[in-house]
CSV table of C-alpha atoms in Angstrom, one decimal:
chain,number,residue,atom,x,y,z
A,1255,MET,CA,-0.1,0.3,0.2
A,1256,VAL,CA,1.4,3.8,-1.2
A,1257,LYS,CA,2.5,5.6,2.3
A,1258,PRO,CA,0.3,9.0,2.1
A,1259,LYS,CA,2.1,12.2,1.0
A,1260,ILE,CA,2.3,14.6,4.0
A,1261,ASN,CA,1.3,17.4,2.7
A,1262,ILE,CA,2.1,21.1,3.3
A,1263,LEU,CA,1.4,24.4,2.4
A,1264,ILE,CA,4.5,27.3,2.8
A,1265,VAL,CA,4.0,30.3,4.0
A,1266,ASP,CA,6.1,33.5,2.9
A,1267,ASP,CA,6.6,37.4,1.4
A,1268,SER,CA,9.2,36.0,-0.2
A,1269,SER,CA,9.0,34.5,-3.5
A,1270,ILE,CA,13.1,33.2,-3.2
A,1271,MET,CA,12.5,31.9,0.2
A,1272,ARG,CA,9.1,29.8,-0.4
A,1273,HIS,CA,11.3,28.0,-3.4
A,1274,LEU,CA,14.3,27.8,-1.6
A,1275,ILE,CA,12.2,25.5,1.0
A,1276,ALA,CA,9.7,23.9,-1.3
A,1277,HIS,CA,13.0,22.1,-3.3
A,1278,VAL,CA,14.4,21.3,0.7
A,1279,LEU,CA,11.0,19.2,0.8
A,1280,GLU,CA,11.3,17.9,-2.6
A,1281,GLU,CA,14.3,16.2,-1.3
A,1282,ASN,CA,11.4,14.0,1.3
A,1283,GLU,CA,9.7,11.4,-0.6
A,1284,ASP,CA,7.2,12.0,2.0
A,1285,PHE,CA,6.1,15.4,1.9
A,1286,LEU,CA,4.3,16.9,-1.3
A,1287,VAL,CA,4.3,21.0,-1.4
A,1288,VAL,CA,0.5,22.4,-2.0
A,1289,GLY,CA,1.0,25.1,-1.9
A,1290,THR,CA,2.3,28.6,-0.9
A,1291,ALA,CA,1.6,31.8,-0.1
A,1292,ASN,CA,3.2,35.2,0.8
A,1293,ASN,CA,1.3,36.7,3.5
A,1294,GLY,CA,-1.0,36.0,6.4
A,1295,LYS,CA,-4.6,35.9,4.3
A,1296,GLU,CA,-3.7,34.2,1.3
A,1297,ALA,CA,-2.5,31.9,4.7
A,1298,ILE,CA,-5.9,32.0,5.7
A,1299,SER,CA,-8.0,31.7,2.7
A,1300,GLN,CA,-4.9,29.0,1.0
A,1301,ASN,CA,-5.5,26.7,4.6
A,1302,ARG,CA,-9.7,26.3,3.5
A,1303,GLN,CA,-8.9,25.7,0.3
A,1304,LEU,CA,-6.1,22.2,0.7
A,1305,ARG,CA,-6.8,21.5,3.9
A,1306,PRO,CA,-2.8,21.5,4.2
A,1307,ASP,CA,-1.5,18.4,6.9
A,1308,VAL,CA,0.4,21.2,7.9
A,1309,VAL,CA,1.5,24.8,7.4
A,1310,LEU,CA,4.5,26.4,8.0
A,1311,MET,CA,5.0,29.8,8.8
A,1312,ASP,CA,6.7,33.4,8.5
A,1313,MET,CA,6.2,35.9,10.5
A,1314,ASN,CA,6.7,39.2,9.2
A,1315,MET,CA,5.2,39.4,6.3
A,1316,GLY,CA,3.4,43.5,6.9
A,1317,ASP,CA,-0.3,44.0,7.6
A,1318,TYR,CA,-1.3,40.4,7.8
A,1319,ASP,CA,1.0,38.6,9.5
A,1320,GLY,CA,2.2,35.6,10.6
A,1321,PRO,CA,0.8,35.8,14.4
A,1322,PHE,CA,-2.8,37.5,12.9
A,1323,ALA,CA,-2.7,34.0,10.4
A,1324,VAL,CA,-1.6,31.3,12.8
A,1325,ASP,CA,-4.6,33.5,15.7
A,1326,GLN,CA,-7.6,33.3,12.5
A,1327,ILE,CA,-6.3,29.8,11.2
A,1328,MET,CA,-6.7,28.1,14.9
A,1329,GLN,CA,-9.7,29.3,15.8
A,1330,SER,CA,-11.2,28.2,11.8
A,1331,PRO,CA,-12.9,25.2,11.6
A,1332,TRP,CA,-9.7,24.0,9.8
A,1333,PRO,CA,-7.7,24.4,12.2
A,1334,VAL,CA,-4.2,22.4,11.8
A,1335,PRO,CA,-0.5,22.2,13.3
A,1336,ILE,CA,1.5,25.6,12.2
A,1337,ILE,CA,5.3,25.3,12.1
A,1338,ILE,CA,7.2,29.2,13.1
A,1339,LEU,CA,9.2,29.1,10.3
A,1340,SER,CA,12.0,32.7,10.9
A,1341,ALA,CA,14.7,34.5,10.7
A,1342,LEU,CA,14.9,34.7,14.1
A,1343,GLY,CA,17.7,36.7,14.7
A,1344,ASN,CA,18.1,38.6,18.2
A,1345,SER,CA,15.7,40.8,18.5
A,1346,ASP,CA,12.0,40.7,20.4
A,1347,MET,CA,10.4,37.0,20.3
A,1348,GLY,CA,7.5,38.6,21.2
A,1349,PRO,CA,5.5,37.7,18.3
A,1350,ILE,CA,6.4,34.0,17.5
A,1351,LEU,CA,6.0,33.3,21.2
A,1352,GLY,CA,2.1,35.3,21.1
A,1353,ALA,CA,1.8,32.7,18.1
A,1354,LEU,CA,2.9,29.7,20.5
A,1355,GLU,CA,0.0,30.9,22.8
A,1356,SER,CA,-2.2,31.2,19.6
A,1357,GLY,CA,-1.7,27.5,19.0
A,1358,ALA,CA,1.2,26.6,16.9
A,1359,TYR,CA,2.8,23.4,17.3
A,1360,ASP,CA,7.0,24.4,17.3
A,1361,TYR,CA,9.4,26.8,15.8
A,1362,VAL,CA,12.5,26.3,13.6
A,1363,ASN,CA,15.5,29.5,12.9
A,1364,LYS,CA,15.5,29.7,8.9
A,1365,SER,CA,18.8,31.4,8.3
A,1366,PRO,CA,17.3,34.6,6.3
A,1367,SER,CA,19.5,34.2,3.0
A,1368,HIS,CA,20.7,32.1,1.4
A,1369,ASN,CA,20.1,28.2,0.2
A,1370,SER,CA,23.1,26.8,1.8
A,1371,ASP,CA,21.8,27.9,5.1
A,1372,ILE,CA,18.2,26.6,4.3
A,1373,LYS,CA,19.4,22.8,4.3
A,1374,ALA,CA,21.4,23.4,7.5
A,1375,ILE,CA,17.5,23.4,9.2
A,1376,LYS,CA,16.2,20.3,7.0
A,1377,VAL,CA,17.1,17.4,9.2
A,1378,PRO,CA,15.0,19.1,12.5
A,1379,LEU,CA,12.2,20.9,10.4
A,1380,PHE,CA,11.7,17.8,9.0
A,1381,GLU,CA,12.0,15.9,12.2
A,1382,LYS,CA,9.2,18.3,13.4
A,1383,ILE,CA,6.9,18.2,10.0
A,1384,TYR,CA,6.7,14.0,10.8
A,1385,ALA,CA,6.0,14.8,14.8
A,1386,ALA,CA,3.5,18.4,13.6
A,1387,LYS,CA,1.7,15.1,11.3
A,1388,GLU,CA,0.5,13.3,14.5
A,1389,THR,CA,-0.3,15.4,16.2
A,1390,ASP,CA,-3.6,16.0,18.7
A,1391,ILE,CA,-5.4,19.8,16.7
A,1392,ALA,CA,-7.4,19.0,20.2
A,1393,THR,CA,-4.5,18.7,21.8
A,1394,LEU,CA,-3.1,22.0,20.6
A,1395,LEU,CA,-6.6,24.2,20.4
A,1396,GLY,CA,-7.1,23.2,24.3
A,1397,ASN,CA,-3.5,24.6,26.1
A,1398,LYS,CA,-4.4,27.8,24.4
A,1399,ASP,CA,-6.6,28.5,27.0
A,1400,GLN,CA,-4.8,30.6,29.7
A,1401,LYS,CA,-6.9,31.2,32.9
A,1402,ARG,CA,-5.0,33.1,35.4
A,1403,ASN,CA,-5.2,32.7,39.1
A,1404,THR,CA,-2.4,32.8,41.8
A,1405,ALA,CA,-4.5,34.4,44.8
A,1406,PRO,CA,-2.3,33.4,47.7
A,1407,HIS,CA,-2.8,30.0,49.3
A,1408,THR,CA,-2.8,28.8,52.8
A,1409,PHE,CA,0.5,27.2,53.1
A,1410,ASP,CA,1.8,25.0,56.3
A,1411,GLN,CA,4.8,25.8,58.5
A,1412,PHE,CA,6.8,23.3,57.7
A,1413,LEU,CA,6.7,22.4,53.8
A,1414,ALA,CA,7.1,18.8,52.5
A,1415,TYR,CA,9.6,19.9,49.9
A,1416,GLU,CA,11.9,22.5,49.1
A,1417,VAL,CA,12.0,23.2,45.6
A,1418,ILE,CA,10.6,22.7,42.1
A,1419,LEU,CA,11.9,21.7,38.4
A,1420,LEU,CA,9.9,21.6,35.5
A,1421,GLY,CA,11.5,20.4,32.3
A,1422,ALA,CA,9.6,21.4,28.7
A,1423,SER,CA,10.7,21.1,24.8
A,1424,THR,CA,8.7,21.0,22.4
A,1425,GLY,CA,4.7,22.7,23.2
A,1426,GLY,CA,6.4,23.5,26.0
A,1427,PRO,CA,5.8,27.5,26.5
A,1428,SER,CA,2.7,27.5,25.9
A,1429,ALA,CA,2.9,24.2,29.1
A,1430,VAL,CA,4.9,26.8,31.0
A,1431,GLU,CA,3.0,29.6,31.3
A,1432,SER,CA,-0.1,26.8,32.1
A,1433,PHE,CA,1.7,26.6,35.3
A,1434,ILE,CA,2.9,29.7,36.0
A,1435,SER,CA,0.0,31.4,35.3
A,1436,ARG,CA,-1.3,29.0,37.7
A,1437,VAL,CA,0.8,29.0,41.3
A,1438,PRO,CA,0.2,31.4,44.5
A,1439,GLU,CA,2.0,34.7,43.9
A,1440,ASN,CA,3.0,33.3,46.8
A,1441,LEU,CA,4.3,30.6,47.1
A,1442,PRO,CA,7.4,29.7,49.5
A,1443,LEU,CA,9.7,27.3,47.1
A,1444,PRO,CA,11.6,28.8,44.0
A,1445,VAL,CA,9.9,27.1,40.9
A,1446,ILE,CA,13.6,25.9,38.0
A,1447,ILE,CA,12.4,25.9,34.4
A,1448,THR,CA,14.5,24.1,32.0
A,1449,GLN,CA,12.9,24.8,28.6
A,1450,HIS,CA,14.6,23.7,25.3
A,1451,MET,CA,14.8,27.7,23.0
A,1452,PRO,CA,17.0,29.2,21.4
A,1453,ALA,CA,19.9,31.3,23.6
A,1454,SER,CA,17.9,33.8,22.3
A,1455,PHE,CA,14.4,33.6,22.6
A,1456,VAL,CA,15.1,33.0,26.6
A,1457,PRO,CA,14.7,37.2,27.9
A,1458,SER,CA,11.3,37.5,25.9
A,1459,PHE,CA,10.4,34.3,27.5
A,1460,ALA,CA,11.0,36.0,30.6
A,1461,ALA,CA,9.1,39.3,30.4
A,1462,ARG,CA,6.1,37.2,29.3
A,1463,LEU,CA,5.9,34.9,32.1
A,1464,ASN,CA,6.3,38.3,34.2
A,1465,GLU,CA,3.6,38.8,33.4
A,1466,MET,CA,1.3,35.7,33.9
A,1467,ASN,CA,2.7,35.9,38.6
A,1468,ASN,CA,3.3,39.0,40.0
A,1469,LYS,CA,6.3,36.7,41.1
A,1470,GLU,CA,9.8,38.2,39.4
A,1471,VAL,CA,10.9,35.6,37.3
A,1472,VAL,CA,14.4,35.5,37.1
A,1473,LEU,CA,17.1,34.7,34.3
A,1474,ALA,CA,19.5,32.4,36.1
A,1475,SER,CA,22.8,33.3,34.8
A,1476,SER,CA,25.9,31.6,36.1
A,1477,GLY,CA,26.6,32.6,39.2
A,1478,THR,CA,22.8,34.2,40.0
A,1479,SER,CA,22.1,32.7,43.9
A,1480,LEU,CA,19.0,30.3,44.1
A,1481,GLU,CA,16.1,32.4,46.7
A,1482,LYS,CA,12.8,31.4,48.2
A,1483,GLY,CA,9.6,32.9,46.2
A,1484,LYS,CA,11.7,33.6,43.0
A,1485,ILE,CA,10.7,31.9,39.9
A,1486,TYR,CA,14.7,30.7,37.1
A,1487,LEU,CA,14.4,29.9,33.8
A,1488,LEU,CA,17.6,29.3,32.4
A,1489,PRO,CA,19.2,30.4,29.3
A,1490,GLY,CA,19.9,28.4,26.0
A,1491,GLY,CA,23.1,27.5,24.2
A,1492,HIS,CA,24.3,26.1,27.3
A,1493,ASN,CA,24.1,23.5,30.2
A,1494,THR,CA,23.3,25.4,34.0
A,1495,VAL,CA,23.5,23.7,36.6
A,1496,LEU,CA,23.2,24.5,40.3
A,1497,ARG,CA,26.6,24.3,43.4
A,1498,LYS,CA,26.5,24.8,46.7
A,1499,ILE,CA,29.2,27.8,48.2
A,1500,GLY,CA,29.3,28.2,51.1
A,1501,SER,CA,25.2,28.7,52.7
A,1502,GLU,CA,23.8,29.6,49.5
A,1503,ILE,CA,23.2,27.6,46.5
A,1504,LYS,CA,24.3,29.0,42.8
A,1505,PHE,CA,23.6,28.5,39.5
A,1506,ARG,CA,26.8,27.5,38.1
A,1507,ARG,CA,27.3,27.0,33.9
A,1508,SER,CA,28.5,23.5,33.2
A,1509,ARG,CA,31.4,22.4,30.8
A,1510,ARG,CA,29.8,18.9,31.3
A,1511,LYS,CA,27.2,17.5,28.6
A,1512,PHE,CA,24.8,14.6,29.0
A,1513,LYS,CA,24.0,12.2,27.2
A,1514,ALA,CA,19.8,13.3,25.3
A,1515,PHE,CA,19.8,17.0,24.8
A,1516,ASN,CA,22.0,19.4,25.9
A,1517,ASP,CA,22.7,24.1,26.1
A,1518,PRO,CA,20.2,23.8,28.0
A,1519,SER,CA,19.9,19.8,29.7
A,1520,ILE,CA,17.0,19.0,31.8
A,1521,ASP,CA,18.8,15.7,33.1
A,1522,GLY,CA,21.7,17.9,34.4
A,1523,LEU,CA,19.7,21.2,36.1
A,1524,PHE,CA,17.5,18.1,38.1
A,1525,GLU,CA,20.7,15.3,39.2
A,1526,SER,CA,22.1,18.6,40.4
A,1527,ALA,CA,19.3,19.6,42.4
A,1528,VAL,CA,18.8,16.0,43.4
A,1529,ASN,CA,22.6,16.6,45.3
A,1530,ILE,CA,21.4,19.1,47.0
A,1531,PHE,CA,18.0,19.3,47.9
A,1532,GLY,CA,17.6,14.9,47.8
A,1533,ALA,CA,14.6,13.9,48.7
A,1534,LYS,CA,13.0,17.5,49.1
A,1535,CYS,CA,12.7,17.8,45.5
A,1536,ILE,CA,9.4,18.0,43.2
A,1537,GLY,CA,10.1,17.6,39.5
A,1538,VAL,CA,7.7,18.3,37.0
A,1539,LEU,CA,8.6,17.0,33.2
A,1540,MET,CA,6.1,19.2,30.2
A,1541,THR,CA,5.5,18.0,26.5
A,1542,GLY,CA,8.9,17.6,24.4
A,1543,MET,CA,10.5,15.4,21.9
A,1544,GLY,CA,13.3,13.0,22.8
A,1545,ARG,CA,14.0,12.1,26.5
A,1546,ASP,CA,15.7,15.0,27.6
A,1547,GLY,CA,14.7,14.8,31.7
A,1548,ALA,CA,14.0,10.5,32.2
A,1549,GLU,CA,17.4,10.7,33.2
A,1550,GLY,CA,16.4,13.4,35.9
A,1551,MET,CA,13.4,12.2,36.7
A,1552,LEU,CA,14.2,8.5,37.9
A,1553,LYS,CA,17.2,10.2,39.8
A,1554,VAL,CA,14.1,12.5,41.1
A,1555,LYS,CA,12.3,9.8,42.4
A,1556,ASN,CA,14.7,7.1,44.0
A,1557,ALA,CA,16.0,10.3,46.3
A,1558,GLY,CA,12.4,9.9,47.3
A,1559,GLY,CA,11.3,13.3,46.1
A,1560,LEU,CA,7.8,13.2,44.2
A,1561,THR,CA,7.9,13.3,40.0
A,1562,ILE,CA,5.0,13.9,37.6
A,1563,ALA,CA,4.7,14.2,34.1
A,1564,GLN,CA,2.6,16.3,31.8
A,1565,SER,CA,-0.5,13.5,31.1
A,1566,LYS,CA,-0.4,12.7,27.3
A,1567,GLU,CA,-3.7,14.1,26.0
A,1568,THR,CA,-2.4,17.0,27.6
A,1569,CYS,CA,0.9,17.2,25.8
A,1570,VAL,CA,1.7,18.5,22.2
A,1571,VAL,CA,4.0,15.9,21.8
A,1572,TYR,CA,4.8,12.9,24.4
A,1573,GLY,CA,7.8,12.1,24.2
A,1574,MET,CA,9.5,13.2,26.9
A,1575,PRO,CA,7.1,12.0,29.5
A,1576,LYS,CA,6.8,8.7,28.0
A,1577,ALA,CA,11.0,8.7,28.1
A,1578,ALA,CA,10.3,9.2,31.2
A,1579,ASN,CA,7.5,6.6,32.2
A,1580,LEU,CA,9.3,3.9,30.7
A,1581,ALA,CA,11.8,4.2,33.1
A,1582,GLY,CA,10.6,3.7,35.6
A,1583,ALA,CA,10.6,7.8,36.6
A,1584,VAL,CA,7.0,9.2,37.2
A,1585,GLN,CA,5.1,8.3,39.7
A,1586,TYR,CA,2.0,11.1,39.2
A,1587,ASN,CA,0.8,11.5,35.0
A,1588,ILE,CA,-1.2,13.8,35.6
A,1589,LYS,CA,-3.2,16.6,33.1
A,1590,LEU,CA,-1.4,19.9,32.2
A,1591,ARG,CA,-4.4,22.3,33.7
A,1592,GLU,CA,-4.6,20.1,37.3
A,1593,ILE,CA,-0.4,20.4,37.9
A,1594,PRO,CA,-0.4,23.2,39.8
A,1595,SER,CA,-3.2,23.2,42.2
A,1596,PHE,CA,-1.3,19.0,42.5
A,1597,VAL,CA,1.4,20.4,43.1
A,1598,ILE,CA,0.1,23.4,46.4
A,1599,SER,CA,-1.4,20.2,47.9
A,1600,ALA,CA,2.0,18.1,47.6
A,1601,ILE,CA,3.2,20.8,48.8
A,1602,SER,CA,2.0,21.5,51.9
């Protein structure tokens, strides 16, 4: 039986870029470019007419840009997995993060010019297209809702845990935002987030998280001290771990490379936290490709800590949580929106 092709719509305001992307996709016999569009308005129309399996979407396209198109397509009767394919650079990443919040599947950093640059992203792009085709569109739509509830909570004087560790990859920005928007503003424990994303994304993502909660979100650069009640976001581009230096606990840049993923590594952060806090750790592993976090979660569990994985039905990509479950590292599989309340109950 002939394997059905993955039908792809390319949206970019550059005719040269549309041609280059199509040429790269045509190298894979599983892909079929069914159409192209040069702005968001055309993308909405083409999506309605062609019903592609996956859309590749640029962000900056004039009046009818990517964020507009993503929002309209995901609200239409014909929602589809959308991969943001844009030259990220080092500018404000707000539009891309906004598109992810509106239901876009994931992003790939597209270099702005040469054919060789486009070919350089072929492997991650192909990987994400295959995964996007298999994703449950209802999960993308369900993760859009970010109802904020950060009302203070009454905590016991003596707490069962001392640190909350979050790890996420594909689909993670929306999942992390969902968690942060639902934890009390007086949460007494530090929250440390390891999100797989380009280094240039991290400051904008931290700014968005600051809008979700009155708690301060701190970029955990090397030398930053860990303090109770703060939220920390690990930088991209290198691995960051915790080290106890005298009476203080600090974030330190690490040259060590881990098996599953690096720059930043979820396993690396979790392992270093266990070395300091032992059974007082809560490990939360969210949506994402691959198996980063599985070994770290197992270390948390074996030390006597609490391990929680995002449930399969609420994951954009059930990769990392699945790997952690197969490793025997997960004690509880919880729906995304229920994770904050579960964690708060466990703390007390």
